[in-house]
C-alpha cells in the first residue's frame, strides 16, 4: 500500500504499526527517505498529478498497490486556496491514479474540524451535517465529498477517519474526550484497510475514552475496536476553567472561536495538529 505523509507525526507511527501487522508499505512524502525506513520510499508532491502517476507506475513495476492511506497535508490554518491544494487537490491526484491503476481502496485522514462548529452534545454521530470550524475544516469536508464522488462513479471503497487529538497522551481536559492514542490509530487504519466492502464510510478517530462523546459505532462496524482510554492520564491534566469551558462549547474546541476568524485569502494563522 501507499502511505502519503509517511514522514509526519502520524505517518511514521502508522507506517511502523501497519508493517508490524504484516502490511507492505511504500512511504510517500515531500521529504527524503528517513534513515532506517524499512519499506520502499518515494519523494514527491501529492499535489502534482504527474509525480503521483510516476509513483504509481514505479509501484506497478514492483508488484502494484492494493490501497492508499492518505495522511499528507498541511496541519496549519492557512489560506483557503492553500488548504484546497493541500487536502483536495492531493486527494484528487491520488484518486485519479488509483482509477488508472485499478487500486480500489483509500483511507483518508480527515479531521474533527470538518464538524468543528457543531455544538457539543451527548453523542456526536457521523450523520451531523458538515460544519467546519476553519478553512482547514472546509478542505477536509471537500475532500470527503470528492471521495464520495469517486465511490459512486468508480465503485472504489473510501473510509474517512475524522481524527481527534492524535498525541502520545492527552494534554487538556478536552483531550480527555478527543484523544486518539498511537496504538489505536494503527488499529483504526488497519481496520479501515481490511473491512470488507465499506463503500463510502466515515468514522471518528478517537480512543475508547471514558469522557468521550463521539459515536464509536461506525468504527466498530468496520472492525475498529479502540483499546486505550485518556482517563488513564486524567490525574496529569491541569484544569483551566475558562479555557476548558470554551473548549467544551463546540466540537472543534478553540478552533471554533473568534480567534480563527479571518479572510479566506489571508496568510497562515496557526497549527491544527493535535486538535
XYZ file of C-alpha atoms in Angstrom:
275
model
C 0.000 0.000 0.000
C 0.971 3.634 -0.411
C 1.068 5.845 2.686
C 1.301 9.575 1.959
C 2.692 11.938 4.565
C 4.753 8.985 5.741
C 7.403 11.147 7.410
C 4.901 13.067 9.546
C 3.999 12.525 13.176
C 1.023 10.281 12.413
C 2.594 8.871 9.241
C 5.664 7.492 10.968
C 3.520 5.822 13.635
C 1.048 4.385 11.128
C 3.729 3.119 8.733
C 5.588 1.317 11.502
C 2.407 -0.092 13.009
C 0.980 -1.327 9.714
C 4.242 -3.005 8.781
C 4.245 -4.716 12.181
C 0.813 -6.058 11.238
C 2.121 -7.548 8.013
C 1.304 -4.813 5.507
C 3.799 -3.896 2.798
C 4.224 -0.117 2.794
C 5.512 2.363 0.239
C 6.114 5.668 2.004
C 5.497 8.934 0.151
C 6.403 12.398 1.371
C 7.899 15.702 0.266
C 10.942 14.911 2.385
C 13.718 12.431 1.584
C 13.554 8.910 2.957
C 14.080 8.851 6.722
C 17.077 6.886 7.899
C 16.146 3.306 8.671
C 12.743 3.313 6.952
C 12.119 -0.410 6.365
C 9.864 -0.141 3.302
C 10.079 1.431 -0.134
C 10.122 5.240 -0.341
C 9.127 7.899 -2.863
C 9.807 11.620 -2.547
C 7.112 13.584 -4.371
C 4.424 16.246 -4.038
C 0.936 14.723 -3.832
C -0.481 17.902 -5.383
C 1.448 17.154 -8.604
C -0.584 14.597 -10.593
C 2.357 13.714 -12.835
C 4.542 12.997 -9.821
C 1.797 10.884 -8.254
C 1.324 8.972 -11.505
C 5.066 8.260 -11.613
C 4.904 6.816 -8.093
C 2.060 4.502 -9.115
C 3.899 3.432 -12.270
C 7.016 2.596 -10.244
C 4.932 0.674 -7.724
C 3.233 -1.247 -10.537
C 6.621 -2.452 -11.779
C 7.328 -3.749 -8.271
C 4.048 -5.621 -7.947
C 1.484 -2.849 -7.616
C -0.508 -1.264 -4.827
C -3.638 -2.575 -3.160
C -4.607 0.555 -1.196
C -3.742 4.148 -0.338
C -3.602 5.693 3.124
C -3.701 9.463 2.593
C -2.183 11.327 5.542
C -0.364 14.115 3.693
C -1.469 17.718 4.046
C -0.793 20.867 5.997
C -1.863 20.869 9.619
C -1.874 24.669 9.775
C -4.772 27.056 9.244
C -3.588 28.730 6.036
C -5.391 30.483 3.194
C -8.354 28.744 1.629
C -6.605 28.173 -1.756
C -3.631 26.630 0.034
C -5.906 24.401 2.107
C -7.751 23.237 -1.022
C -4.464 22.421 -2.740
C -3.100 20.601 0.288
C -6.153 18.488 1.024
C -8.409 18.366 -2.035
C -6.015 18.588 -4.991
C -3.779 15.955 -3.406
C -6.765 13.672 -2.888
C -7.844 14.184 -6.497
C -4.379 13.310 -7.829
C -4.335 10.121 -5.781
C -7.862 9.136 -6.781
C -7.166 9.612 -10.479
C -4.037 7.482 -10.213
C -5.973 4.842 -8.291
C -8.612 4.621 -11.010
C -5.952 4.406 -13.721
C -4.089 1.617 -11.937
C -7.005 -0.363 -10.545
C -6.393 0.447 -6.877
C -9.748 0.167 -5.156
C -9.333 1.341 -1.564
C -8.333 4.619 0.071
C -8.324 5.507 3.753
C -8.293 9.246 4.354
C -7.124 11.206 7.382
C -9.962 13.680 7.781
C -10.493 15.701 10.949
C -12.935 16.558 13.703
C -12.656 20.101 12.316
C -14.920 19.014 9.452
C -17.718 19.210 12.025
C -15.963 21.560 14.442
C -18.758 24.153 14.564
C -21.236 21.542 15.786
C -22.339 22.400 19.343
C -21.233 19.823 21.888
C -23.899 17.224 22.538
C -24.218 13.950 24.375
C -23.196 11.963 21.292
C -21.640 13.218 18.071
C -22.771 10.955 15.239
C -21.475 10.740 11.674
C -24.904 11.886 10.484
C -24.498 15.510 11.569
C -24.157 17.937 8.695
C -20.684 19.213 7.810
C -19.972 22.268 9.968
C -16.278 23.131 9.540
C -14.707 25.493 12.031
C -11.795 26.679 9.846
C -10.619 26.699 6.231
C -8.681 23.598 7.206
C -12.024 22.037 8.136
C -13.596 23.255 4.886
C -10.893 21.472 2.897
C -11.478 18.261 4.856
C -15.204 18.449 4.070
C -14.435 18.995 0.376
C -12.015 16.054 0.327
C -14.671 13.815 1.885
C -17.132 14.933 -0.810
C -14.586 14.096 -3.502
C -14.093 10.636 -2.022
C -17.858 10.109 -2.062
C -17.992 11.099 -5.744
C -15.313 8.587 -6.699
C -17.038 5.840 -4.719
C -20.222 6.480 -6.694
C -18.507 6.936 -10.062
C -15.949 4.150 -9.950
C -17.053 1.741 -7.239
C -13.961 2.142 -5.083
C -14.005 1.877 -1.283
C -13.187 5.004 0.733
C -13.063 5.340 4.505
C -12.754 8.817 6.009
C -11.350 8.923 9.537
C -12.249 12.118 11.385
C -9.285 12.216 13.715
C -9.478 13.862 17.119
C -6.343 14.706 19.110
C -3.525 12.427 17.927
C -0.880 12.757 20.626
C 1.282 10.476 22.763
C -1.071 11.366 25.628
C -3.879 13.897 26.196
C -2.750 17.372 27.207
C -6.013 19.198 28.051
C -9.378 18.480 29.641
C -10.874 18.478 26.118
C -8.263 15.917 25.142
C -9.696 13.514 27.714
C -12.644 13.274 25.311
C -10.929 13.651 21.924
C -7.661 11.713 22.339
C -6.532 9.143 19.768
C -3.625 7.039 21.022
C -0.804 5.874 18.791
C -1.806 2.213 19.158
C -5.472 2.928 18.466
C -4.519 4.931 15.368
C -2.796 1.840 13.990
C -5.794 -0.315 14.906
C -8.100 2.162 13.166
C -6.176 2.331 9.900
C -5.690 -1.434 9.854
C -9.443 -1.961 10.294
C -10.289 0.609 7.607
C -7.927 -1.137 5.199
C -9.276 -4.627 5.812
C -13.020 -4.129 6.382
C -14.962 -5.909 3.622
C -16.790 -3.649 1.149
C -17.153 -0.450 3.195
C -18.202 1.662 0.189
C -18.070 5.238 1.454
C -17.773 5.277 5.231
C -16.987 7.852 7.889
C -15.771 7.090 11.394
C -14.462 9.118 14.303
C -10.787 8.619 15.070
C -10.720 8.607 18.852
C -9.827 6.115 21.541
C -12.283 4.461 23.923
C -12.260 7.453 26.249
C -14.385 7.361 29.385
C -15.346 11.007 28.759
C -15.745 10.504 25.023
C -18.785 11.962 23.311
C -18.122 10.785 19.749
C -20.083 7.836 18.376
C -17.740 4.826 18.118
C -20.304 2.532 16.471
C -19.397 3.387 12.835
C -15.776 2.485 13.542
C -16.711 -0.707 15.350
C -18.895 -1.683 12.393
C -15.704 -1.638 10.309
C -13.729 -3.620 12.875
C -12.087 -0.723 14.721
C -12.186 -1.637 18.406
C -10.250 1.035 20.337
C -8.477 -0.181 23.458
C -6.966 2.896 25.097
C -8.595 5.425 27.415
C -7.496 9.017 28.015
C -8.822 8.714 31.563
C -5.588 6.944 32.477
C -3.909 10.371 32.186
C -6.606 12.454 33.884
C -4.526 12.953 37.007
C -1.794 14.621 34.946
C -4.108 17.260 33.405
C -4.277 20.711 34.971
C -7.740 22.237 34.704
C -8.219 25.749 33.313
C -11.797 26.771 33.988
C -12.102 29.488 31.324
C -10.287 27.572 28.575
C -11.996 24.291 29.388
C -15.422 25.964 29.212
C -14.595 27.436 25.786
C -13.212 24.121 24.564
C -16.436 22.391 25.613
C -18.752 24.659 23.598
C -18.147 23.213 20.137
C -16.706 20.019 18.718
C -13.674 21.888 17.378
C -12.854 23.455 20.739
C -10.629 26.532 20.338
C -10.746 26.332 16.519
C -14.423 27.316 16.626
C -13.685 30.586 18.444
C -13.371 34.105 17.052
C -9.593 33.814 17.246
C -9.715 31.881 13.968
C -11.994 34.331 12.143
C -10.133 35.812 9.169
C -10.494 36.410 5.412
C -10.188 33.341 3.218
C -7.181 34.639 1.312
C -5.020 35.694 4.265
C -1.630 34.308 5.257
C -1.092 31.383 7.681
C -2.547 31.635 11.179
C -1.947 28.617 13.432
C -1.491 24.871 13.564
C -4.419 22.466 13.771
C -2.313 19.432 14.695
C -3.273 17.638 17.860
C -6.731 19.195 17.537
